[in-house]
XYZ file of C-alpha atoms in Angstrom:
557
model
C -123.428 -0.621 7.622
C -127.050 -0.695 8.318
C -127.978 -4.389 9.264
C -131.006 -4.523 6.810
C -128.462 -3.121 4.026
C -125.890 -5.651 4.934
C -128.628 -8.598 4.814
C -129.732 -7.171 1.366
C -126.146 -7.117 -0.006
C -125.753 -10.818 1.077
C -129.061 -11.695 -0.695
C -127.875 -9.961 -3.728
C -124.536 -11.604 -3.925
C -126.173 -15.118 -3.367
C -128.701 -14.169 -6.255
C -125.966 -13.339 -8.493
C -123.831 -16.448 -7.763
C -127.027 -18.482 -8.469
C -127.753 -16.537 -11.740
C -124.165 -17.226 -12.758
C -124.166 -20.949 -12.021
C -127.373 -21.199 -13.973
C -125.592 -19.495 -17.052
C -122.826 -22.051 -16.589
C -125.156 -24.798 -16.681
C -126.917 -23.591 -19.681
C -123.892 -22.761 -21.532
C -122.430 -26.441 -20.932
C -125.723 -27.978 -22.046
C -125.903 -26.079 -25.323
C -122.073 -26.621 -25.935
C -122.274 -30.271 -25.429
C -125.367 -30.201 -27.996
C -123.224 -28.598 -30.552
C -120.205 -30.589 -29.682
C -121.292 -34.015 -28.785
C -117.793 -35.586 -29.340
C -116.326 -33.292 -27.060
C -118.849 -34.124 -24.313
C -118.603 -37.942 -24.872
C -114.808 -37.676 -24.586
C -115.281 -35.647 -21.379
C -117.224 -38.548 -19.908
C -120.798 -37.459 -20.524
C -121.815 -40.684 -22.135
C -125.345 -39.898 -22.910
C -123.805 -38.179 -25.848
C -122.073 -41.307 -26.966
C -122.358 -42.235 -30.636
C -123.474 -38.800 -31.810
C -121.370 -36.729 -34.216
C -121.496 -32.918 -34.711
C -123.869 -31.598 -37.396
C -121.478 -29.956 -39.863
C -124.011 -29.052 -42.322
C -123.085 -25.426 -43.484
C -126.400 -24.168 -42.326
C -125.780 -25.342 -38.860
C -122.203 -24.131 -38.757
C -123.386 -20.708 -39.875
C -125.851 -20.429 -37.035
C -122.984 -21.339 -34.395
C -121.391 -17.761 -34.750
C -124.364 -15.817 -33.718
C -125.030 -18.392 -31.066
C -121.760 -17.812 -29.576
C -121.805 -14.118 -29.796
C -125.190 -14.106 -27.744
C -123.522 -16.336 -25.253
C -120.745 -13.801 -25.038
C -123.264 -11.046 -24.522
C -124.851 -12.864 -21.668
C -121.378 -13.513 -19.957
C -120.638 -9.906 -20.248
C -123.761 -8.915 -18.371
C -122.130 -10.055 -15.101
C -119.673 -7.659 -13.587
C -116.739 -9.576 -12.233
C -116.915 -7.506 -9.125
C -120.073 -8.949 -8.063
C -118.775 -12.509 -8.346
C -116.573 -14.537 -5.872
C -113.222 -15.411 -6.944
C -113.850 -18.694 -8.424
C -116.953 -17.481 -10.504
C -114.956 -14.280 -11.525
C -112.219 -16.633 -12.869
C -115.005 -18.723 -14.610
C -116.222 -15.728 -16.198
C -112.737 -15.207 -17.696
C -112.678 -19.023 -18.802
C -116.067 -18.817 -20.606
C -115.066 -15.574 -22.457
C -111.819 -17.116 -23.548
C -113.611 -20.470 -24.793
C -116.145 -18.329 -26.995
C -113.315 -16.015 -28.370
C -111.368 -19.058 -29.510
C -114.410 -20.885 -30.949
C -115.289 -17.664 -32.689
C -111.866 -17.207 -34.170
C -111.519 -20.656 -35.761
C -115.234 -20.360 -37.115
C -115.423 -16.821 -38.420
C -111.865 -15.451 -38.744
C -109.928 -18.556 -39.911
C -112.715 -20.360 -41.364
C -111.288 -23.595 -40.410
C -114.315 -25.684 -41.354
C -113.901 -24.312 -44.882
C -109.970 -24.754 -45.118
C -108.580 -27.444 -42.800
C -109.278 -31.089 -42.461
C -108.018 -31.346 -39.019
C -111.311 -29.485 -37.916
C -113.018 -32.635 -38.657
C -110.408 -35.424 -38.182
C -109.939 -34.991 -34.364
C -113.887 -35.175 -33.789
C -114.174 -38.356 -35.691
C -111.667 -40.066 -33.512
C -113.482 -43.643 -32.578
C -110.826 -44.314 -29.765
C -113.267 -43.616 -27.004
C -115.181 -46.601 -27.750
C -112.300 -48.900 -28.612
C -109.736 -48.305 -25.919
C -111.301 -46.495 -22.967
C -112.948 -48.854 -20.542
C -115.532 -46.584 -19.215
C -118.383 -48.990 -19.662
C -118.817 -52.953 -20.441
C -117.724 -53.746 -24.095
C -121.433 -54.393 -25.462
C -122.348 -50.825 -24.026
C -119.537 -49.436 -25.908
C -120.177 -51.489 -29.048
C -123.664 -50.095 -29.273
C -122.160 -46.572 -29.019
C -119.583 -47.487 -31.593
C -122.457 -48.611 -33.884
C -124.263 -45.370 -33.590
C -121.293 -43.582 -34.342
C -120.474 -45.807 -37.418
C -124.084 -45.115 -38.631
C -123.696 -41.138 -38.380
C -120.139 -41.388 -39.980
C -121.226 -41.397 -43.704
C -123.113 -38.084 -43.242
C -120.257 -36.618 -41.401
C -117.877 -37.549 -44.193
C -120.350 -36.056 -46.829
C -120.155 -32.820 -44.967
C -116.471 -32.760 -44.912
C -116.040 -33.145 -48.672
C -118.913 -30.637 -49.234
C -117.519 -27.966 -46.871
C -113.786 -28.070 -47.701
C -112.748 -25.551 -50.312
C -110.548 -26.868 -53.309
C -107.983 -26.570 -54.438
C -106.483 -26.823 -51.011
C -102.780 -26.959 -49.815
C -101.023 -30.206 -50.568
C -100.167 -30.761 -46.925
C -103.945 -30.374 -46.159
C -104.903 -33.019 -48.770
C -102.111 -35.356 -47.478
C -103.341 -34.925 -43.861
C -106.982 -35.734 -45.027
C -106.030 -38.820 -46.977
C -103.827 -40.147 -43.899
C -106.429 -39.393 -41.400
C -109.561 -40.573 -43.406
C -107.933 -43.217 -45.479
C -106.349 -44.464 -42.312
C -109.567 -44.721 -40.616
C -110.903 -46.908 -43.316
C -108.213 -49.412 -42.842
C -108.446 -49.327 -39.052
C -112.271 -49.918 -39.234
C -111.666 -53.101 -41.469
C -108.726 -54.569 -39.830
C -108.720 -53.503 -36.174
C -111.913 -52.608 -34.826
C -113.678 -56.106 -35.596
C -111.185 -57.606 -33.262
C -111.929 -55.357 -30.434
C -115.534 -56.274 -30.471
C -115.269 -59.998 -31.229
C -115.900 -61.246 -27.660
C -119.390 -59.720 -27.664
C -121.806 -62.611 -28.032
C -124.993 -60.699 -28.921
C -125.752 -61.755 -32.477
C -128.086 -58.931 -33.363
C -125.454 -56.458 -32.051
C -122.809 -58.187 -34.279
C -124.957 -58.030 -37.358
C -125.785 -54.217 -36.655
C -121.981 -53.753 -36.145
C -121.017 -55.371 -39.395
C -123.406 -53.456 -41.303
C -122.493 -50.281 -39.782
C -118.852 -50.653 -39.811
C -118.744 -51.620 -43.433
C -120.720 -48.419 -44.317
C -118.316 -46.217 -42.243
C -115.212 -47.978 -43.879
C -116.789 -47.357 -47.354
C -117.547 -43.572 -46.689
C -113.846 -43.023 -45.129
C -112.235 -44.736 -47.759
C -114.185 -42.701 -50.433
C -113.140 -39.632 -48.608
C -109.643 -40.683 -48.355
C -109.542 -41.242 -52.040
C -111.216 -37.778 -52.605
C -108.390 -36.326 -50.747
C -105.753 -38.216 -52.528
C -107.131 -36.736 -55.831
C -106.579 -33.312 -54.413
C -103.010 -33.718 -53.718
C -102.017 -33.604 -57.201
C -103.952 -30.192 -57.545
C -102.790 -28.851 -54.023
C -102.064 -25.175 -54.599
C -104.439 -23.660 -52.042
C -102.918 -20.931 -49.522
C -102.087 -21.988 -46.128
C -100.859 -18.858 -44.643
C -102.934 -17.083 -42.081
C -100.949 -13.606 -42.644
C -99.525 -11.540 -40.014
C -102.707 -9.799 -38.886
C -104.659 -12.943 -38.582
C -101.819 -14.696 -36.824
C -101.785 -11.986 -34.275
C -105.649 -12.264 -33.734
C -105.163 -16.172 -33.380
C -102.798 -15.602 -30.679
C -105.010 -13.067 -28.752
C -108.304 -14.838 -29.333
C -107.020 -18.249 -28.406
C -104.297 -17.759 -26.027
C -104.820 -14.054 -24.767
C -101.204 -13.247 -25.958
C -101.242 -9.579 -26.923
C -97.469 -9.243 -27.879
C -96.195 -7.820 -31.147
C -95.004 -10.570 -33.429
C -91.488 -9.206 -33.784
C -91.182 -9.205 -29.915
C -92.498 -12.821 -29.998
C -90.165 -13.910 -32.569
C -87.088 -12.161 -30.913
C -87.961 -14.200 -27.656
C -88.112 -17.245 -29.433
C -84.976 -16.908 -31.186
C -83.325 -16.061 -27.880
C -84.529 -19.518 -26.356
C -83.358 -21.246 -29.638
C -79.913 -19.687 -29.342
C -79.823 -20.558 -25.655
C -80.583 -24.307 -26.277
C -77.995 -24.427 -29.303
C -75.261 -23.241 -26.937
C -76.393 -25.567 -24.272
C -76.219 -28.323 -26.976
C -72.721 -27.548 -28.005
C -71.831 -27.641 -24.299
C -73.290 -31.115 -23.796
C -71.866 -32.470 -26.782
C -68.573 -31.211 -25.846
C -68.720 -33.003 -22.568
C -70.315 -36.109 -24.161
C -68.198 -36.666 -27.139
C -65.504 -33.838 -27.359
C -63.810 -35.099 -30.266
C -66.965 -35.005 -32.569
C -68.656 -32.156 -34.072
C -72.275 -31.712 -32.804
C -73.939 -33.389 -35.763
C -71.886 -36.500 -35.310
C -72.288 -36.577 -31.566
C -76.113 -36.371 -32.119
C -75.717 -39.139 -34.509
C -74.078 -41.211 -31.866
C -76.541 -40.462 -29.396
C -79.526 -41.233 -31.721
C -77.774 -44.462 -32.772
C -78.574 -45.810 -29.145
C -82.242 -47.050 -29.984
C -84.361 -48.115 -27.131
C -84.111 -51.863 -26.561
C -87.091 -53.654 -27.544
C -88.717 -50.516 -29.594
C -90.099 -47.299 -28.241
C -93.315 -48.618 -26.754
C -91.654 -51.161 -24.335
C -88.914 -48.620 -23.463
C -91.357 -46.155 -22.453
C -93.073 -48.455 -20.380
C -89.890 -49.131 -18.452
C -89.214 -45.345 -17.939
C -92.634 -44.640 -16.316
C -91.720 -45.721 -12.613
C -88.366 -44.004 -12.429
C -89.837 -40.790 -13.638
C -92.510 -40.791 -10.991
C -90.201 -41.697 -8.132
C -87.837 -38.809 -9.172
C -90.781 -36.474 -8.866
C -91.743 -37.666 -5.539
C -88.322 -37.699 -4.047
C -87.661 -34.293 -5.139
C -91.219 -32.956 -4.324
C -91.560 -30.928 -7.493
C -95.348 -31.182 -7.525
C -98.219 -33.143 -6.013
C -99.493 -36.245 -7.487
C -103.259 -36.122 -6.877
C -104.429 -39.504 -7.877
C -103.577 -43.145 -8.512
C -104.692 -43.253 -12.020
C -102.272 -45.116 -14.428
C -100.645 -44.426 -17.936
C -100.272 -47.085 -20.405
C -98.207 -47.041 -23.436
C -99.439 -48.362 -26.810
C -98.714 -48.143 -30.534
C -100.624 -45.223 -32.314
C -103.449 -46.399 -34.603
C -102.798 -45.676 -38.291
C -105.219 -42.551 -38.773
C -103.292 -40.668 -36.020
C -99.699 -41.214 -37.201
C -99.161 -37.613 -38.419
C -98.289 -37.018 -34.711
C -95.224 -39.089 -33.384
C -96.310 -39.348 -29.889
C -99.629 -38.232 -27.914
C -101.474 -39.086 -24.925
C -105.265 -40.006 -24.756
C -106.470 -39.022 -21.133
C -110.057 -39.630 -20.023
C -112.262 -36.541 -19.456
C -113.185 -35.113 -15.783
C -116.488 -37.085 -15.839
C -114.733 -40.377 -16.214
C -113.148 -41.224 -12.922
C -110.023 -43.290 -12.191
C -109.711 -44.640 -15.730
C -106.046 -45.154 -17.246
C -104.634 -42.888 -19.911
C -102.980 -44.275 -23.039
C -99.714 -42.735 -24.346
C -99.431 -43.544 -28.064
C -96.365 -43.699 -29.922
C -96.212 -43.817 -33.741
C -94.210 -46.212 -35.692
C -92.495 -44.908 -38.885
C -94.394 -44.944 -42.144
C -93.983 -48.288 -43.893
C -93.917 -46.185 -47.377
C -90.489 -44.675 -46.236
C -87.161 -46.099 -47.094
C -85.561 -48.389 -44.561
C -83.063 -45.812 -43.583
C -85.872 -43.226 -43.028
C -87.666 -45.719 -41.009
C -84.813 -46.546 -38.766
C -83.850 -43.015 -38.172
C -87.472 -41.773 -37.454
C -87.342 -44.155 -34.200
C -86.170 -41.855 -31.448
C -82.996 -42.558 -29.535
C -83.002 -43.584 -25.861
C -82.454 -40.222 -24.424
C -84.787 -38.424 -26.976
C -87.436 -40.989 -25.906
C -87.030 -40.633 -22.341
C -87.994 -36.715 -22.468
C -90.878 -37.447 -24.839
C -92.260 -39.661 -22.054
C -91.526 -36.773 -19.620
C -93.668 -34.406 -21.999
C -96.614 -36.929 -22.292
C -96.559 -38.576 -18.792
C -94.460 -37.659 -15.842
C -94.705 -34.642 -15.115
C -96.200 -33.522 -18.315
C -99.612 -33.942 -19.825
C -100.657 -36.936 -17.766
C -99.775 -35.148 -14.309
C -101.364 -32.047 -15.392
C -104.744 -33.611 -16.273
C -104.699 -35.221 -12.681
C -104.816 -32.009 -11.557
C -107.250 -30.203 -13.947
C -109.606 -33.144 -13.660
C -109.797 -32.183 -9.997
C -110.166 -28.537 -10.536
C -112.715 -26.770 -8.152
C -114.600 -25.296 -11.243
C -116.307 -27.640 -13.679
C -115.272 -25.291 -16.513
C -111.553 -25.383 -15.472
C -111.930 -29.233 -15.613
C -113.389 -29.130 -19.123
C -111.561 -26.428 -21.044
C -107.728 -26.519 -21.249
C -105.960 -24.213 -23.776
C -103.333 -25.423 -26.226
C -100.857 -23.182 -24.887
C -101.502 -24.271 -21.161
C -101.335 -28.020 -22.063
C -98.386 -28.089 -24.293
C -96.527 -25.146 -22.582
C -96.795 -27.189 -19.255
C -95.574 -30.521 -20.839
C -92.879 -28.721 -22.517
C -91.659 -26.810 -19.509
C -91.617 -30.135 -17.550
C -88.889 -31.462 -19.688
C -86.475 -28.715 -18.659
C -87.874 -28.710 -15.074
C -86.678 -32.307 -14.837
C -83.318 -31.419 -15.908
C -82.970 -28.374 -13.788
C -84.099 -30.479 -10.679
C -81.214 -32.913 -11.091
C -82.795 -35.852 -13.273
C -79.825 -37.626 -14.730
C -77.295 -36.370 -12.303
C -75.712 -34.119 -14.952
C -75.156 -36.935 -17.439
C -74.607 -34.949 -20.771
C -75.976 -37.892 -22.822
C -79.356 -37.346 -20.999
C -79.007 -33.565 -21.335
C -78.734 -33.968 -25.212
C -82.101 -35.858 -25.110
C -83.896 -33.073 -23.422
C -82.110 -30.421 -25.555
C -83.331 -32.489 -28.697
C -86.948 -31.968 -27.511
C -86.277 -28.394 -26.604
C -84.767 -27.440 -30.079
C -87.557 -29.112 -31.855
C -89.983 -26.828 -30.221
C -87.819 -24.023 -30.889
C -87.808 -24.307 -34.452
C -91.551 -25.299 -34.385
C -91.834 -21.715 -32.814
C -89.923 -20.016 -35.300
C -91.233 -21.884 -38.311
C -94.756 -21.211 -37.411
C -94.331 -17.287 -37.418
C -92.289 -17.630 -40.481
C -94.892 -19.885 -42.367
C -97.915 -17.997 -41.228
C -96.877 -14.247 -40.682
C -93.938 -14.116 -42.938
C -92.627 -15.706 -46.330
C -90.992 -18.821 -45.244
C -91.627 -21.728 -47.508
C -92.160 -25.270 -46.596
C -88.929 -26.395 -48.111
C -86.860 -23.628 -46.084
C -88.910 -24.872 -42.724
C -87.819 -28.489 -43.572
C -84.283 -27.242 -43.774
C -84.467 -25.442 -40.444
C -85.630 -28.577 -38.763
C -82.705 -30.453 -40.188
C -80.121 -27.968 -39.335
C -81.114 -26.371 -36.193
C -83.145 -29.014 -34.567
C -81.062 -31.773 -36.012
C -83.987 -33.776 -37.214
C -83.827 -36.677 -39.590
C -85.119 -36.034 -43.027
C -88.544 -37.889 -42.453
C -89.043 -36.210 -39.276
C -88.116 -32.731 -40.703
C -90.365 -33.122 -43.476
C -93.320 -34.272 -41.081
C -92.594 -31.276 -38.809
C -92.649 -28.667 -41.732
C -95.907 -30.285 -43.003
C -97.526 -30.032 -39.715
C -96.521 -26.389 -39.437
C -98.782 -25.507 -42.473
C -102.006 -27.021 -40.899
C -101.198 -26.528 -37.320
C -100.285 -23.069 -37.129
C -100.493 -22.666 -33.315
C -97.878 -25.334 -32.593
C -95.528 -22.445 -31.523
C -97.537 -22.952 -28.329
C -95.107 -25.537 -26.861
C -92.202 -23.084 -26.492
C -94.556 -20.054 -25.975
C -96.240 -21.622 -23.291
C -93.045 -22.884 -21.608
C -91.593 -19.308 -21.963
C -94.800 -17.867 -20.144
C -94.644 -20.680 -17.438
C -90.913 -20.046 -16.799
C -91.472 -16.307 -16.406
C -94.568 -16.687 -14.091
C -92.487 -19.101 -11.945
C -89.711 -16.771 -11.740
C -91.923 -13.842 -10.933
C -94.105 -15.547 -8.482
C -91.375 -17.477 -6.462
C -88.956 -14.263 -6.423
C -90.689 -13.208 -2.976
C -91.415 -16.672 -1.819
C -88.075 -18.291 -1.429
C -87.133 -18.916 -5.086
C -86.590 -22.462 -5.893
C -87.726 -23.648 -2.462
C -91.231 -22.418 -3.642
C -91.370 -24.450 -6.704
C -93.619 -27.261 -5.494
C -96.052 -24.520 -4.164
C -96.006 -22.811 -7.457
C -96.591 -25.893 -9.675
C -99.547 -26.905 -7.516
C -101.165 -23.506 -7.377
C -100.494 -23.006 -11.225
C -101.995 -26.505 -12.008
C -104.995 -25.708 -9.793
C -106.457 -23.480 -12.303
C -107.199 -26.315 -14.823
C -105.808 -25.248 -17.990
C -106.970 -21.670 -19.225
C -104.859 -19.477 -21.275
C -101.740 -18.743 -19.128
C -102.208 -14.771 -19.172
C -105.436 -15.479 -17.348
C -103.613 -17.659 -14.827
C -100.644 -14.914 -14.543
C -103.417 -12.196 -13.870
C -104.694 -14.366 -10.858
C -101.518 -15.363 -9.530
C -99.781 -12.028 -9.745
C -102.654 -9.549 -9.237
C -101.561 -5.907 -10.050
C -98.066 -6.908 -10.550
C -99.009 -9.090 -13.747
C -95.884 -7.909 -15.691
C -94.630 -9.211 -19.008
C -95.675 -12.609 -20.489
C -92.364 -13.644 -21.700
């Protein structure tokens, strides 16, 4: 090549890289403005206290903005970008496609209270110690002052009548916030001695409590009239999978794969129960396992489990642990108890802060028997802790928060996050955790079957004709859930249509692991595979498969 042409080529490549980096910066700046709670939760605290503008005019302007961003991204030819930037192009396209789906195709802002509830979570200011308490209190005051306007938008935007389960979710989320503001939040900030700030806090907090209580009461009134349609329908469900997870597989093929995995785990459960309690049928075997409740309650028990789980990962060299951050365990706040367990992990801009693994207590409105059965047994709880902490979500985010690309650190898809966390449960068992104890194997399989049934139920509820009552029965009979959990899981399926991603993500990770390690030593290459897989941050798994397998991408599941 002529030296001058070679120099020109280098200059061009450098110029393209600089142009791309400027696009990324401008994209993020605009995205943070539209999604300030996402920005603040990621650790960009100049956005603290701000809530999104959910006025219908602003929401209507978002789709054209996103389409314009997509056009800007498409102007870059991936062949002119280096490997990192070419992958960033894939990430940004995926982010835009997912946002456009929920906004335009699903119209989630017009249908689903969950669109708003997750963005209104005040936990950032209350439990994440990223700044001194007075500073977080000032941010909370700004948040509380903005909340009445946000609540008014929620009520104005959601169509009625809405499905009964949506109204119940809204009542729990927003009504629960009101009580939390009044009974729990003041104690968090009680130690702050600034009298003016305390006065501002009391006023703003009271207004926030009033607004959310009124919104919760409005949702309560919608329950009796709950008759809206929750089904997405087969076509829209297929588009959801493609636009949010890049999964382009016919629904019939997806359902077949899910049922195969369900049958595999049911057979394993029968074998484990035959080893643990051979004299009992499976249902009675599970009742015996579930009767062994965690001493001191699930929160205390989970705290005891953490050290042993981490030690096993290190001894077996399953995956690298790239940081010294900690995970704490606490009881879930009232407004987030629609989910039995979850973890709050600081964003990539907040360095070296602890995560909090929350466990929800049973609903006090349930019968004493339902409350007792809702509390997980020891073996079940152990694999919930695996899922949430070691080597599940917590470890995954230790990796993603250190990814080379800023975009990879910020945007983690549902299927990647839940797929990895669910995959990690079976990984631990495969690696020898529990030394083959059938009692512990039953705990792992309880979690697997729960996610298997979510997968089948999600397809049935949204792409078929499955009723909520039939879904509830499936959770009882195939996932062996108690009545309260079965009811909660079936309800969640109506407003969280993508909760098949736990099993779908797991199946994609397992298939990728088997394909990638086949020519690299099989099981001996697991650690290398896990580290490389997690290095991508958390984009849709098919994008990671393409990057890791190249031309030999192959089937997803």
